[in-house]
Short mmCIF file of C-alpha atoms and ligand atoms in Angstrom, two decimals:
data_model
loop_
_atom_site.label_atom_id
_atom_site.label_comp_id
_atom_site.label_asym_id
_atom_site.label_seq_id
_atom_site.Cartn_x
_atom_site.Cartn_y
_atom_site.Cartn_z
CA UNK Y 15 0.02 0.00 -0.04
CA UNK Y 16 1.63 3.22 -1.10
CA UNK Y 17 1.05 6.82 0.25
CA UNK Y 18 -1.36 7.59 -2.64
CA UNK Y 19 -3.69 4.76 -1.64
CA UNK Y 20 -3.66 5.65 2.10
CA UNK Y 21 -4.43 9.30 1.08
CA UNK Y 22 -7.43 7.92 -0.94
CA UNK Y 23 -8.68 5.72 1.94
CA UNK Y 24 -8.50 8.78 4.36
CA UNK Y 25 -10.47 10.90 1.89
CA UNK Y 26 -13.16 8.19 1.56
CA UNK Y 27 -13.64 7.86 5.27
CA UNK Y 28 -13.72 11.73 5.57
CA UNK Y 29 -16.36 11.82 2.87
CA UNK Y 30 -18.52 9.20 4.62
CA UNK Y 31 -18.50 10.78 7.92
CA UNK Y 32 -18.18 14.52 7.34
CA UNK Y 33 -19.54 14.77 3.77
CA UNK Y 34 -23.22 14.57 4.85
CA UNK Y 35 -22.95 17.77 6.92
CA UNK Y 36 -22.05 19.85 3.87
CA UNK Y 37 -23.42 17.99 0.91
CA UNK Y 38 -27.01 17.63 2.08
CA UNK Y 39 -29.91 19.68 0.93
CA UNK Y 40 -31.54 22.38 2.90
CA UNK Y 41 -34.18 20.14 4.24
CA UNK Y 42 -31.53 17.66 5.51
CA UNK Y 43 -29.72 20.39 7.32
CA UNK Y 44 -32.85 21.24 9.22
CA UNK Y 45 -32.84 17.79 10.71
CA UNK Y 46 -29.04 17.52 11.13
CA UNK Y 47 -28.39 20.87 12.86
CA UNK Y 48 -30.90 20.21 15.77
CA UNK Y 49 -29.44 16.77 16.04
CA UNK Y 50 -25.97 18.17 16.34
CA UNK Y 51 -27.09 20.67 18.99
CA UNK Y 52 -28.69 17.96 21.07
CA UNK Y 53 -25.65 15.64 20.97
CA UNK Y 54 -23.36 18.60 21.85
CA UNK Y 55 -25.51 19.51 24.95
CA UNK Y 56 -25.59 15.98 26.17
CA UNK Y 57 -21.79 15.92 25.89
CA UNK Y 58 -21.65 19.17 27.93
CA UNK Y 59 -23.90 17.70 30.65
CA UNK Y 60 -21.85 14.61 30.90
CA UNK Y 61 -18.71 16.61 31.34
CA UNK Y 62 -20.35 18.64 34.11
CA UNK Y 63 -21.48 15.46 35.90
CA UNK Y 64 -18.05 14.06 35.85
CA UNK Y 65 -16.44 17.26 37.17
CA UNK Y 66 -15.06 17.39 40.72
CA UNK Y 67 -18.54 18.51 41.98
CA UNK Y 68 -20.75 16.59 39.76
CA UNK Y 69 -23.29 14.08 41.01
CA UNK Y 70 -22.03 11.21 38.96
CA UNK Y 71 -18.57 11.60 40.41
CA UNK Y 72 -19.82 11.90 43.89
CA UNK Y 73 -21.89 8.77 43.33
CA UNK Y 74 -18.96 6.86 42.09
CA UNK Y 75 -16.73 8.08 44.81
CA UNK Y 76 -19.33 7.09 47.48
CA UNK Y 77 -19.67 3.61 45.85
CA UNK Y 78 -15.90 2.75 45.81
CA UNK Y 79 -15.42 4.26 49.36
CA UNK Y 80 -18.17 1.93 50.73
CA UNK Y 81 -16.74 -0.92 48.93
CA UNK Y 82 -13.35 -0.48 50.25
CA UNK Y 83 -14.57 0.17 53.86
CA UNK Y 84 -16.79 -3.03 53.75
CA UNK Y 85 -13.97 -5.13 52.38
CA UNK Y 86 -11.58 -3.90 55.11
CA UNK Y 87 -14.00 -4.51 57.88
CA UNK Y 88 -14.95 -7.94 56.68
CA UNK Y 89 -11.46 -8.90 56.33
CA UNK Y 90 -10.61 -7.67 59.84
CA UNK Y 91 -13.43 -9.78 61.09
CA UNK Y 92 -12.50 -13.03 59.51
CA UNK Y 93 -8.70 -12.88 59.69
CA UNK Y 94 -8.06 -11.69 63.26
CA UNK Y 95 -4.40 -12.31 63.12
CA UNK Y 96 -3.78 -9.79 60.31
CA UNK Y 97 -6.31 -7.23 61.45
CA UNK Y 98 -3.43 -4.94 62.33
CA UNK Y 99 -2.34 -4.86 58.76
CA UNK Y 100 -5.95 -4.04 57.66
CA UNK Y 101 -6.01 -1.46 60.36
CA UNK Y 102 -2.93 0.07 58.80
CA UNK Y 103 -4.33 -0.05 55.35
CA UNK Y 104 -7.58 1.59 56.52
CA UNK Y 105 -5.58 4.35 58.29
CA UNK Y 106 -3.57 4.90 55.05
CA UNK Y 107 -6.89 5.00 52.99
CA UNK Y 108 -8.64 7.43 55.28
CA UNK Y 109 -5.52 9.52 55.42
CA UNK Y 110 -5.13 9.48 51.58
CA UNK Y 111 -8.84 9.98 50.88
CA UNK Y 112 -10.05 12.34 53.59
CA UNK Y 113 -6.92 13.74 55.20
CA UNK Y 114 -8.11 11.99 58.44
CA UNK Y 115 -5.64 11.62 61.23
CA UNK Y 116 -4.32 8.49 62.89
CA UNK Y 117 -5.89 7.59 66.14
CA UNK Y 118 -2.56 6.91 67.66
CA UNK Y 119 -1.91 10.56 67.18
CA UNK Y 120 -4.86 11.83 69.17
CA UNK Y 121 -3.69 15.02 70.86
CA UNK Y 122 -4.70 14.98 74.54
CA UNK Y 123 -4.25 18.73 74.74
CA UNK Y 124 -6.57 19.45 71.74
CA UNK Y 125 -10.32 19.71 72.04
CA UNK Y 126 -12.25 16.36 71.83
CA UNK Y 127 -15.77 15.13 72.24
CA UNK Y 128 -17.63 11.87 72.65
CA UNK Y 129 -20.71 11.19 70.40
CA UNK Y 130 -22.98 8.71 71.92
CA UNK Y 131 -25.97 6.80 70.38
CA UNK Y 132 -28.78 5.18 72.34
CA UNK Y 133 -31.47 2.62 71.65
CA UNK Y 134 -29.80 0.77 68.55
CA UNK Y 135 -28.23 -0.94 67.02
CA UNK Y 136 -30.09 -0.44 63.69
CA UNK Y 137 -28.83 -2.33 60.60
CA UNK Y 138 -29.34 0.76 58.37
CA UNK Y 139 -28.67 3.88 60.42
CA UNK Y 140 -26.00 2.51 62.74
CA UNK Y 141 -24.15 1.44 59.57
CA UNK Y 142 -24.47 4.87 57.96
CA UNK Y 143 -23.13 6.49 61.13
CA UNK Y 144 -20.20 4.03 61.25
CA UNK Y 145 -19.52 4.85 57.59
CA UNK Y 146 -19.12 8.49 58.24
CA UNK Y 147 -17.08 7.86 61.54
CA UNK Y 148 -14.80 5.58 59.55
CA UNK Y 149 -14.36 8.05 56.76
CA UNK Y 150 -13.28 10.72 59.38
CA UNK Y 151 -11.22 8.44 61.49
CA UNK Y 152 -13.64 9.01 64.36
CA UNK Y 153 -15.10 6.78 67.02
CA UNK Y 154 -18.30 6.82 68.97
CA UNK Y 155 -20.07 5.00 71.92
CA UNK Y 156 -23.20 2.97 71.10
CA UNK Y 157 -25.46 2.27 74.11
CA UNK Y 158 -27.40 -0.63 72.71
CA UNK Y 159 -30.70 -2.22 73.94
CA UNK Y 160 -30.84 -5.96 74.36
CA UNK Y 161 -33.90 -6.42 72.06
CA UNK Y 162 -31.96 -4.76 69.15
CA UNK Y 163 -28.63 -6.26 70.10
CA UNK Y 164 -30.07 -9.84 69.73
CA UNK Y 165 -31.64 -8.97 66.41
CA UNK Y 166 -28.58 -7.35 64.72
CA UNK Y 167 -25.39 -9.17 65.81
CA UNK Y 168 -23.65 -8.07 62.60
CA UNK Y 169 -24.19 -4.47 63.36
CA UNK Y 170 -22.63 -5.00 66.75
CA UNK Y 171 -19.60 -6.57 65.14
CA UNK Y 172 -19.22 -3.62 62.75
CA UNK Y 173 -19.30 -1.18 65.59
CA UNK Y 174 -16.28 -2.89 67.33
CA UNK Y 175 -14.50 -3.51 64.03
CA UNK Y 176 -14.49 0.07 63.28
CA UNK Y 177 -12.93 0.92 66.70
CA UNK Y 178 -16.14 2.27 68.29
CA UNK Y 179 -17.40 1.23 71.77
CA UNK Y 180 -20.52 -0.67 72.75
CA UNK Y 181 -22.27 0.34 76.03
CA UNK Y 182 -25.24 -1.14 77.83
CA UNK Y 183 -28.64 0.52 77.73
CA UNK Y 184 -30.69 -2.36 79.31
CA UNK Y 185 -32.51 -5.06 77.75
CA UNK Y 186 -35.98 -3.64 77.48
CA UNK Y 187 -35.18 0.18 77.96
CA UNK Y 188 -36.44 -0.21 81.49
CA UNK Y 189 -36.38 2.56 84.17
CA UNK Y 190 -33.71 0.87 86.39
CA UNK Y 191 -34.69 2.84 89.46
CA UNK Y 192 -38.07 1.41 89.76
CA UNK Y 193 -37.71 -2.29 88.71
CA UNK Y 194 -35.87 -3.64 91.60
CA UNK Y 195 -32.36 -5.02 92.04
CA UNK Y 196 -33.14 -8.55 90.71
CA UNK Y 197 -34.63 -7.08 87.50
CA UNK Y 198 -31.70 -4.65 87.09
CA UNK Y 199 -29.43 -7.71 87.23
CA UNK Y 200 -31.27 -9.41 84.18
CA UNK Y 201 -31.83 -6.12 82.33
CA UNK Y 202 -28.03 -5.51 82.33
CA UNK Y 203 -26.90 -9.09 82.13
CA UNK Y 204 -29.05 -9.96 79.05
CA UNK Y 205 -27.45 -7.16 76.99
CA UNK Y 206 -23.96 -8.28 78.12
CA UNK Y 207 -24.82 -11.88 77.05
CA UNK Y 208 -26.04 -10.73 73.52
CA UNK Y 209 -22.98 -8.47 73.05
CA UNK Y 210 -20.55 -11.15 74.13
CA UNK Y 211 -22.27 -13.79 71.86
CA UNK Y 212 -22.09 -11.57 68.85
CA UNK Y 213 -18.58 -9.92 69.31
CA UNK Y 214 -16.77 -11.87 72.06
CA UNK Y 215 -16.46 -8.74 74.08
CA UNK Y 216 -18.08 -7.19 77.09
CA UNK Y 217 -19.89 -3.82 77.19
CA UNK Y 218 -17.73 -1.24 78.81
CA UNK Y 219 -20.07 1.30 80.20
CA UNK Y 220 -23.67 1.70 81.04
CA UNK Y 221 -26.21 4.44 80.40
CA UNK Y 222 -29.39 3.84 82.31
CA UNK Y 223 -32.55 4.60 80.18
CA UNK Y 224 -34.03 8.12 80.57
CA UNK Y 225 -30.75 8.90 82.47
CA UNK Y 226 -32.56 7.68 85.57
CA UNK Y 227 -30.37 6.59 88.46
CA UNK Y 228 -30.29 6.70 92.25
CA UNK Y 229 -27.68 5.65 95.00
CA UNK Y 230 -28.99 2.04 95.01
CA UNK Y 231 -28.51 1.60 91.33
CA UNK Y 232 -24.98 3.24 91.23
CA UNK Y 233 -23.87 0.85 93.99
CA UNK Y 234 -25.19 -2.22 92.17
CA UNK Y 235 -23.83 -1.49 88.59
CA UNK Y 236 -20.54 -3.05 87.80
CA UNK Y 237 -19.64 -0.75 84.89
CA UNK Y 238 -19.18 3.07 84.95
CA UNK Y 239 -22.39 5.08 84.45
CA UNK Y 240 -22.21 7.56 81.57
CA UNK Y 241 -24.89 10.30 81.14
CA UNK Y 242 -24.44 13.31 78.72
CA UNK Y 243 -23.64 17.05 78.60
CA UNK Y 244 -25.24 17.94 75.30
CA UNK Y 245 -28.74 16.78 74.47
CA UNK Y 246 -29.55 16.99 70.76
CA UNK Y 247 -33.18 15.99 71.40
CA UNK Y 248 -32.95 14.21 67.97
CA UNK Y 249 -35.84 11.96 68.85
CA UNK Y 250 -38.03 15.00 69.08
CA UNK Y 251 -37.03 17.12 66.07
CA UNK Y 252 -36.28 14.26 63.75
CA UNK Y 253 -34.60 16.94 61.50
CA UNK Y 254 -30.99 16.73 60.51
CA UNK Y 255 -30.43 20.39 60.21
CA UNK Y 256 -31.96 21.05 63.63
CA UNK Y 257 -29.70 18.43 65.20
CA UNK Y 258 -26.53 19.92 63.33
CA UNK Y 259 -27.25 23.46 64.44
CA UNK Y 260 -27.86 22.40 68.11
CA UNK Y 261 -24.62 20.63 68.39
CA UNK Y 262 -22.61 23.40 66.53
CA UNK Y 263 -24.11 26.02 68.83
CA UNK Y 264 -23.35 24.34 72.11
CA UNK Y 265 -20.44 22.02 71.59
CA UNK Y 266 -17.29 22.38 73.75
CA UNK Y 267 -14.28 20.43 74.64
CA UNK Y 268 -15.06 17.31 76.72
CA UNK Y 269 -18.78 17.18 75.77
CA UNK Y 270 -20.62 13.85 75.76
CA UNK Y 271 -23.25 14.33 72.98
CA UNK Y 272 -26.57 12.30 73.26
CA UNK Y 273 -28.18 11.11 70.09
CA UNK Y 274 -30.25 7.97 68.89
CA UNK Y 275 -28.96 5.68 66.06
CA UNK Y 276 -32.51 4.60 65.21
CA UNK Y 277 -33.53 7.63 63.15
CA UNK Y 278 -32.65 8.37 59.50
CA UNK Y 279 -32.48 12.14 60.38
CA UNK Y 280 -29.72 11.44 63.04
CA UNK Y 281 -27.69 9.36 60.45
CA UNK Y 282 -28.13 12.30 58.07
CA UNK Y 283 -27.10 14.79 60.59
CA UNK Y 284 -23.96 12.82 61.22
CA UNK Y 285 -22.98 12.88 57.61
CA UNK Y 286 -22.98 16.77 57.89
CA UNK Y 287 -21.77 17.09 61.48
CA UNK Y 288 -18.71 14.83 61.67
CA UNK Y 289 -16.71 16.42 58.84
CA UNK Y 290 -17.76 19.84 60.30
CA UNK Y 291 -16.65 19.00 63.82
CA UNK Y 292 -13.20 17.70 62.48
CA UNK Y 293 -12.96 21.01 60.52
CA UNK Y 294 -13.45 22.94 63.76
CA UNK Y 295 -10.64 20.98 65.31
CA UNK Y 296 -12.59 18.51 67.45
CA UNK Y 297 -11.24 15.01 67.81
CA UNK Y 298 -14.19 12.52 67.97
CA UNK Y 299 -13.52 9.56 70.42
CA UNK Y 300 -15.37 7.10 72.50
CA UNK Y 301 -16.28 7.95 76.00
CA UNK Y 302 -13.66 5.57 77.45
CA UNK Y 303 -10.97 6.99 75.08
CA UNK Y 304 -11.81 10.46 76.04
CA UNK Y 305 -11.53 9.58 79.82
CA UNK Y 306 -8.14 8.10 78.97
CA UNK Y 307 -6.74 10.98 77.02
CA UNK Y 308 -8.08 13.49 79.59
CA UNK Y 309 -6.37 11.42 82.34
CA UNK Y 310 -9.55 10.48 84.15
CA UNK Y 311 -10.27 6.97 85.21
CA UNK Y 312 -13.93 6.15 84.87
CA UNK Y 313 -14.89 4.98 88.40
CA UNK Y 314 -17.78 2.94 89.57
CA UNK Y 315 -20.59 4.52 91.59
CA UNK Y 316 -20.28 7.94 89.86
CA UNK Y 317 -22.46 9.23 86.94
CA UNK Y 318 -20.37 10.97 84.21
CA UNK Y 319 -21.75 13.72 82.12
CA UNK Y 320 -24.07 16.20 83.49
CA UNK Y 321 -22.60 16.16 87.01
CA UNK Y 322 -19.13 15.15 86.48
CA UNK Y 323 -18.50 15.73 82.84
CA UNK Y 324 -15.12 15.14 81.26
CA UNK Y 325 -14.75 18.73 80.29
CA UNK Y 326 -11.79 20.61 81.67
CA UNK Y 327 -13.83 23.37 83.35
ZN1 LIG R 425 -32.81 5.30 75.55
#
């Protein structure tokens, strides 16, 4: 094949593709021009969608992020002996993708808060909250009720795998000051049994339902009692923006924030709030971690939050 033949071939192809646009009759052009404009517009829309702020890109980003997180967590669950390596991988991934810090570098002098979630676990909303915590290298404390703990063992596992903490919120959400010592024993014991069965670990802290406690109860309970300093009243508003505004208006170093991981609005609020709190310089840790970093040992027989918060003041 010589140069002339190649030239001829190119001309043929050119004629086939481009030719119609200038050799057509006027009536053909009436059809072709609108067609050309529509195709060009679709192309522009596609470019916009794929841009850094486009929805398609955000969707793809979210998809791959979830896949990686799920893989990491499953892996850590099944291969206990190499979970440290997975931990390192996740740390690197979060650092790369989100500029999140390593938990080993929590600065005891910098502000920190403990987000707490009662009444779960919930397979959907707890999972969403864990996703946003993971993405921001943050931890929280989940005070679970026994009825849900028994139903959703996988969610309990996911809480621990992501470095968060499981607390006890009684089996039936009972007012522990009115049921009598024997019933307190079963209300607390049954949750511990369910958590132990699902995760192999014990709960570490207790939050009595309604924050109700008295001397007798404090003397009976064998894990530190944790109340709260900042009540979001998320069960009342069921509105993500109201929850976000309330926390941002009142939050201060050492706060224990009360929320419930059984509402979609709370999960939605967390997706806005956690990155925002990180941006404001707050480290988000579990109640037990906060006590540790602030050099306070959680003691039995004392309610923390409200009365003896973990704030410096
Ligand atoms: Zn509750």
